[in-house]
Tab-separated table of C-alpha atoms and ligand atoms in Angstrom:
chain	number	residue	atom	x	y	z
A	1	MET	CA	22.022	-18.067	72.169
A	2	ARG	CA	20.258	-21.405	72.649
A	3	GLU	CA	17.338	-19.538	74.158
A	4	ALA	CA	17.283	-16.982	71.308
A	5	CYS	CA	17.242	-19.898	68.870
A	6	ARG	CA	14.551	-21.786	70.797
A	7	ILE	CA	12.338	-18.685	70.690
A	8	SER	CA	13.064	-18.194	66.975
A	9	ALA	CA	12.071	-21.790	66.225
A	10	GLY	CA	8.896	-21.538	68.300
A	11	ALA	CA	7.850	-18.369	66.509
A	12	LEU	CA	8.508	-19.952	63.111
A	13	LYS	CA	6.401	-22.969	64.061
A	14	ALA	CA	3.572	-20.763	65.388
A	15	ALA	CA	3.469	-18.727	62.178
A	16	GLY	CA	3.865	-21.778	59.943
A	17	ASP	CA	1.049	-23.641	61.720
A	18	ALA	CA	-1.222	-20.656	61.036
A	19	VAL	CA	-0.739	-20.723	57.253
A	20	GLU	CA	-4.176	-21.307	55.710
A	21	PRO	CA	-6.236	-19.889	52.850
A	22	GLY	CA	-7.413	-16.351	53.588
A	23	ILE	CA	-4.935	-15.437	56.308
A	24	THR	CA	-2.949	-12.279	55.611
A	25	THR	CA	0.803	-12.037	55.851
A	26	ALA	CA	0.348	-9.277	58.454
A	27	GLU	CA	-1.630	-11.719	60.628
A	28	LEU	CA	1.158	-14.297	60.366
A	29	ASP	CA	3.670	-11.605	61.306
A	30	SER	CA	1.619	-10.671	64.353
A	31	ILE	CA	1.439	-14.317	65.506
A	32	ALA	CA	5.236	-14.550	65.295
A	33	GLU	CA	5.804	-11.254	67.071
A	34	LYS	CA	3.408	-12.114	69.921
A	35	TYR	CA	5.143	-15.451	70.432
A	36	ILE	CA	8.619	-13.887	70.572
A	37	LEU	CA	7.505	-11.201	73.040
A	38	SER	CA	5.658	-13.782	75.185
A	39	GLN	CA	8.962	-15.643	75.587
A	40	GLY	CA	10.881	-12.548	76.633
A	41	GLY	CA	12.609	-12.180	73.270
A	42	VAL	CA	12.860	-9.259	70.868
A	43	PRO	CA	12.114	-9.568	67.119
A	44	ASN	CA	15.546	-8.953	65.650
A	45	PHE	CA	14.560	-8.193	62.045
A	46	LYS	CA	12.331	-5.275	63.103
A	47	ASN	CA	14.129	-1.988	62.345
A	48	TYR	CA	17.152	-3.901	61.000
A	49	GLU	CA	18.336	-1.501	58.287
A	50	GLY	CA	14.819	-0.061	58.453
A	51	TYR	CA	12.962	-3.362	57.934
A	52	PRO	CA	9.388	-2.745	59.187
A	53	ALA	CA	8.228	-6.139	60.534
A	54	THR	CA	9.074	-9.188	62.656
A	55	ALA	CA	9.060	-11.695	59.796
A	56	CYS	CA	9.874	-11.721	56.120
A	57	ILE	CA	7.044	-13.543	54.323
A	58	SER	CA	7.630	-14.394	50.671
A	59	ILE	CA	5.049	-16.146	48.500
A	60	ASN	CA	5.597	-18.323	45.388
A	61	ASN	CA	7.968	-16.428	43.054
A	62	GLU	CA	9.085	-14.200	45.922
A	63	VAL	CA	12.451	-15.433	47.188
A	64	ILE	CA	13.022	-13.511	50.439
A	65	HIS	CA	12.291	-10.279	52.313
A	66	GLY	CA	8.575	-10.052	51.472
A	67	ILE	CA	7.053	-7.389	53.754
A	68	PRO	CA	3.952	-8.519	55.675
A	69	SER	CA	0.801	-6.654	54.645
A	70	ASN	CA	-2.850	-6.689	55.663
A	71	ARG	CA	-3.735	-6.573	51.961
A	72	ARG	CA	-1.841	-9.755	51.107
A	73	LYS	CA	-3.925	-12.893	51.592
A	74	ILE	CA	-2.509	-16.382	51.285
A	75	GLU	CA	-4.358	-18.642	48.854
A	76	ALA	CA	-4.653	-22.403	48.548
A	77	GLY	CA	-1.808	-23.668	46.368
A	78	ASP	CA	0.677	-21.032	47.543
A	79	ILE	CA	4.063	-21.800	49.020
A	80	VAL	CA	4.910	-19.396	51.812
A	81	SER	CA	8.469	-18.748	52.979
A	82	ILE	CA	8.654	-17.359	56.513
A	83	ASP	CA	11.984	-16.056	57.805
A	84	LEU	CA	12.334	-14.593	61.292
A	85	GLY	CA	14.546	-14.389	64.336
A	86	ALA	CA	14.672	-13.376	67.960
A	87	LYS	CA	17.225	-11.717	70.194
A	88	PHE	CA	17.536	-12.842	73.811
A	89	GLU	CA	19.939	-11.368	76.353
A	90	GLY	CA	22.141	-9.972	73.605
A	91	TYR	CA	22.290	-13.069	71.405
A	92	HIS	CA	20.548	-13.777	68.118
A	93	GLY	CA	18.684	-16.674	66.530
A	94	ASP	CA	17.590	-16.821	62.875
A	95	ASN	CA	15.556	-19.421	60.973
A	96	ALA	CA	13.291	-19.860	57.967
A	97	ALA	CA	11.084	-22.445	56.325
A	98	THR	CA	8.713	-22.709	53.377
A	99	PHE	CA	5.175	-23.885	54.137
A	100	ALA	CA	2.488	-25.200	51.791
A	101	CYS	CA	-1.015	-23.722	51.841
A	102	GLY	CA	-3.437	-26.539	51.019
A	103	ASP	CA	-2.687	-28.657	47.966
A	104	ILE	CA	0.333	-27.436	46.026
A	105	SER	CA	1.741	-28.464	42.664
A	106	LYS	CA	4.099	-31.423	42.294
A	107	GLN	CA	6.878	-29.045	41.328
A	108	ALA	CA	6.287	-26.867	44.388
A	109	LYS	CA	6.384	-29.924	46.632
A	110	ARG	CA	9.626	-31.156	45.109
A	111	LEU	CA	11.174	-27.679	45.331
A	112	MET	CA	10.355	-27.499	49.040
A	113	GLU	CA	11.715	-30.991	49.675
A	114	VAL	CA	14.938	-30.393	47.753
A	115	THR	CA	15.524	-27.051	49.487
A	116	ARG	CA	14.937	-28.526	52.948
A	117	GLU	CA	17.194	-31.460	52.168
A	118	SER	CA	19.908	-29.154	50.801
A	119	LEU	CA	19.894	-27.332	54.143
A	120	TYR	CA	20.363	-30.576	56.089
A	121	LYS	CA	23.134	-31.715	53.733
A	122	GLY	CA	24.818	-28.316	54.078
A	123	ILE	CA	24.584	-28.503	57.861
A	124	ALA	CA	26.142	-31.984	57.836
A	125	ALA	CA	29.120	-30.523	55.935
A	126	ALA	CA	29.793	-27.940	58.680
A	127	LEU	CA	32.596	-29.911	60.337
A	128	PRO	CA	35.431	-28.569	62.495
A	129	GLY	CA	38.595	-28.437	60.380
A	130	GLY	CA	36.590	-28.104	57.157
A	131	ARG	CA	35.963	-24.950	55.132
A	132	ILE	CA	32.968	-22.732	54.398
A	133	GLY	CA	33.196	-23.915	50.777
A	134	ASP	CA	32.410	-27.467	51.925
A	135	ILE	CA	28.947	-26.256	52.994
A	136	SER	CA	28.503	-24.151	49.840
A	137	HIS	CA	29.525	-26.906	47.462
A	138	THR	CA	27.375	-29.513	49.204
A	139	VAL	CA	24.247	-27.346	48.892
A	140	GLN	CA	24.928	-26.294	45.300
A	141	SER	CA	25.786	-29.718	43.917
A	142	PHE	CA	22.730	-31.348	45.494
A	143	VAL	CA	20.323	-28.626	44.339
A	144	GLU	CA	21.662	-28.506	40.784
A	145	ALA	CA	21.575	-32.300	40.466
A	146	GLN	CA	17.830	-32.018	41.134
A	147	GLY	CA	17.463	-29.509	38.263
A	148	PHE	CA	16.970	-26.424	40.454
A	149	SER	CA	19.262	-23.424	41.045
A	150	VAL	CA	20.739	-21.661	44.071
A	151	VAL	CA	20.403	-17.905	44.501
A	152	ARG	CA	23.785	-16.158	44.264
A	153	GLU	CA	23.048	-12.630	45.455
A	154	PHE	CA	22.032	-13.502	49.018
A	155	VAL	CA	23.921	-15.802	51.357
A	156	GLY	CA	23.984	-17.285	54.860
A	157	HIS	CA	26.113	-15.745	57.570
A	158	GLY	CA	27.804	-15.943	60.897
A	159	ILE	CA	25.506	-15.036	63.794
A	160	GLY	CA	26.005	-14.293	67.498
A	161	THR	CA	25.842	-10.927	69.226
A	162	HIS	CA	24.851	-9.543	65.805
A	163	LEU	CA	22.264	-10.961	63.395
A	164	HIS	CA	24.763	-10.871	60.544
A	165	GLU	CA	28.429	-11.570	61.246
A	166	ALA	CA	31.377	-12.853	59.231
A	167	PRO	CA	31.812	-15.193	57.511
A	168	GLU	CA	29.393	-15.204	54.590
A	169	VAL	CA	27.992	-18.680	53.910
A	170	PRO	CA	27.197	-18.851	50.175
A	171	ASN	CA	25.034	-21.660	48.814
A	172	PHE	CA	27.426	-22.066	45.886
A	173	GLY	CA	31.170	-22.558	45.835
A	174	VAL	CA	34.119	-24.876	45.869
A	175	ALA	CA	34.842	-27.530	48.518
A	176	GLY	CA	38.068	-26.933	50.438
A	177	HIS	CA	37.919	-23.164	49.881
A	178	GLY	CA	36.943	-20.288	52.186
A	179	MET	CA	37.288	-19.727	55.915
A	180	ARG	CA	38.340	-22.638	58.091
A	181	LEU	CA	35.479	-24.031	60.212
A	182	ALA	CA	36.166	-24.427	63.925
A	183	SER	CA	34.382	-25.705	66.973
A	184	GLY	CA	32.362	-22.916	68.617
A	185	MET	CA	31.452	-21.123	65.374
A	186	THR	CA	27.764	-20.270	65.006
A	187	LEU	CA	26.393	-20.010	61.484
A	188	ALA	CA	23.027	-19.319	59.845
A	189	ILE	CA	22.912	-21.668	56.860
A	190	GLU	CA	20.088	-20.740	54.501
A	191	PRO	CA	19.705	-22.095	50.976
A	192	MET	CA	17.388	-20.089	48.719
A	193	VAL	CA	16.456	-22.299	45.773
A	194	ASN	CA	14.677	-21.338	42.542
A	195	ALA	CA	12.784	-23.799	40.383
A	196	GLY	CA	14.087	-21.956	37.296
A	197	ASN	CA	17.138	-19.761	36.828
A	198	TYR	CA	19.080	-18.349	39.790
A	199	GLY	CA	18.565	-14.716	38.741
A	200	VAL	CA	16.647	-12.436	41.112
A	201	LYS	CA	15.395	-8.849	41.132
A	202	VAL	CA	14.247	-6.474	43.879
A	203	LEU	CA	10.825	-4.754	43.840
A	204	PRO	CA	10.577	-0.953	44.063
A	205	ASP	CA	9.684	-1.360	47.784
A	206	GLY	CA	13.429	-1.900	48.189
A	207	TRP	CA	13.005	-5.238	50.001
A	208	THR	CA	11.008	-7.912	48.201
A	209	VAL	CA	13.285	-10.195	46.177
A	210	LEU	CA	11.646	-12.086	43.274
A	211	THR	CA	12.875	-14.649	40.802
A	212	LYS	CA	13.710	-12.892	37.528
A	213	ASP	CA	12.020	-15.610	35.479
A	214	GLY	CA	8.862	-15.803	37.620
A	215	SER	CA	9.645	-19.332	38.808
A	216	LEU	CA	8.858	-20.576	42.323
A	217	SER	CA	11.401	-20.209	45.112
A	218	ALA	CA	11.863	-21.859	48.528
A	219	HIS	CA	13.992	-21.015	51.574
A	220	PHE	CA	15.030	-23.020	54.632
A	221	GLU	CA	17.375	-21.799	57.363
A	222	HIS	CA	18.758	-22.974	60.685
A	223	THR	CA	21.173	-21.439	63.140
A	224	VAL	CA	23.844	-24.060	63.790
A	225	VAL	CA	26.803	-24.399	66.190
A	226	ILE	CA	29.899	-26.355	65.205
A	227	THR	CA	31.089	-28.636	68.004
A	228	PRO	CA	33.929	-31.164	68.284
A	229	ASP	CA	31.231	-33.795	67.629
A	230	GLY	CA	30.010	-32.002	64.511
A	231	PRO	CA	27.227	-29.522	63.766
A	232	LYS	CA	24.278	-29.072	66.137
A	233	ILE	CA	21.079	-27.299	65.077
A	234	MET	CA	20.195	-24.617	67.634
A	235	THR	CA	16.900	-23.422	66.158
A	236	VAL	CA	14.723	-26.183	67.550
A	237	ALA	CA	11.505	-25.386	69.431
B	301	MF3	N1	16.314	-12.972	56.524
B	301	MF3	C1	17.614	-12.470	56.594
B	301	MF3	C2	18.538	-13.540	57.079
B	301	MF3	O1	18.110	-14.657	57.241
B	301	MF3	C3	17.653	-11.264	57.442
B	301	MF3	C4	16.508	-10.413	57.175
B	301	MF3	S1	16.990	-8.862	56.830
B	301	MF3	C5	15.759	-8.010	57.539
B	301	MF3	O2	19.698	-13.342	57.263
B	301	MF3	F1	16.008	-6.787	57.359
B	301	MF3	F2	14.638	-8.384	57.003
B	301	MF3	F3	15.736	-8.273	58.801
B	302	CO	CO1	19.790	-15.474	58.057
C-alpha cells in the first residue's frame, strides 16, 4: 500500500507540475497515466463504475469528478483540482490537490490554503481511540470559521484492497461520534470546500460535480494510516 500511495503521489505531482495556460485536461490525464504505468502501477479510477480516465480534473466551480477532455484548456487564473490514484500489487492509493494556473484571485488563494489546511487538521485528528467524527468535526469547524463551506454529498473513505471501503469519512459531523479509530486503519481523508454555499449539482455527463451557486471549490486528499504514534500520511512521493 505504501508503494501504491508513493506512485499516486508521484503522479499527482507530475500532473500538478504540468498545469499551465493552454494545456488540456486530457494532456494532464495522460501525464498522470504514463507516470503510474512507468512505476508498475495501474490507474485505479479508470473503469471504476465506468469512469473513463486516470484522473478527475475539476476547474474553478467544478468540485470533483471532472472528466479530462482534449477540448478543455486550462487558462491563467484557473484553479485546477486533480484527483487520482494507483493500484499496486492489489492495494490502492488515492490523493488529490488543487493547483493554481498563473495568478489567481485572492479568494481562490485563500480557498486553496484553507482547504489544504483543513486536510492537515483533519489528519491530525485521526488518532487511535478517537472517532471518525473527530476528523469530520475538525475539518468542518475550521472551514466554516474561515467563512467557507464543506460539501455534504461526497465524503472520504476507508481504502485498502478496494478504492472505497468502510467507513465513510465525512467532512462534517460531531466529535466523539462515529466509528472508533484504531491503529492499522487506512483512510482517504478528502475535504471538498466551496467558497459559497455547500450545495452541489451533477452535470448531465453523470460525473462532473459543480457548486450550485457557481462559487469556486477546492479539494485536497491524502491516504493516511493510523499508527500507535498517530496518523502517518502515505501519499508522499
Ligand atoms: N475521487 C474519488 C475519491 O477520491 C474517486 C473517484 S471516482 C472515479 O474517492 F470514478 F472517478 F474513479
Ligand atoms: Co478518495
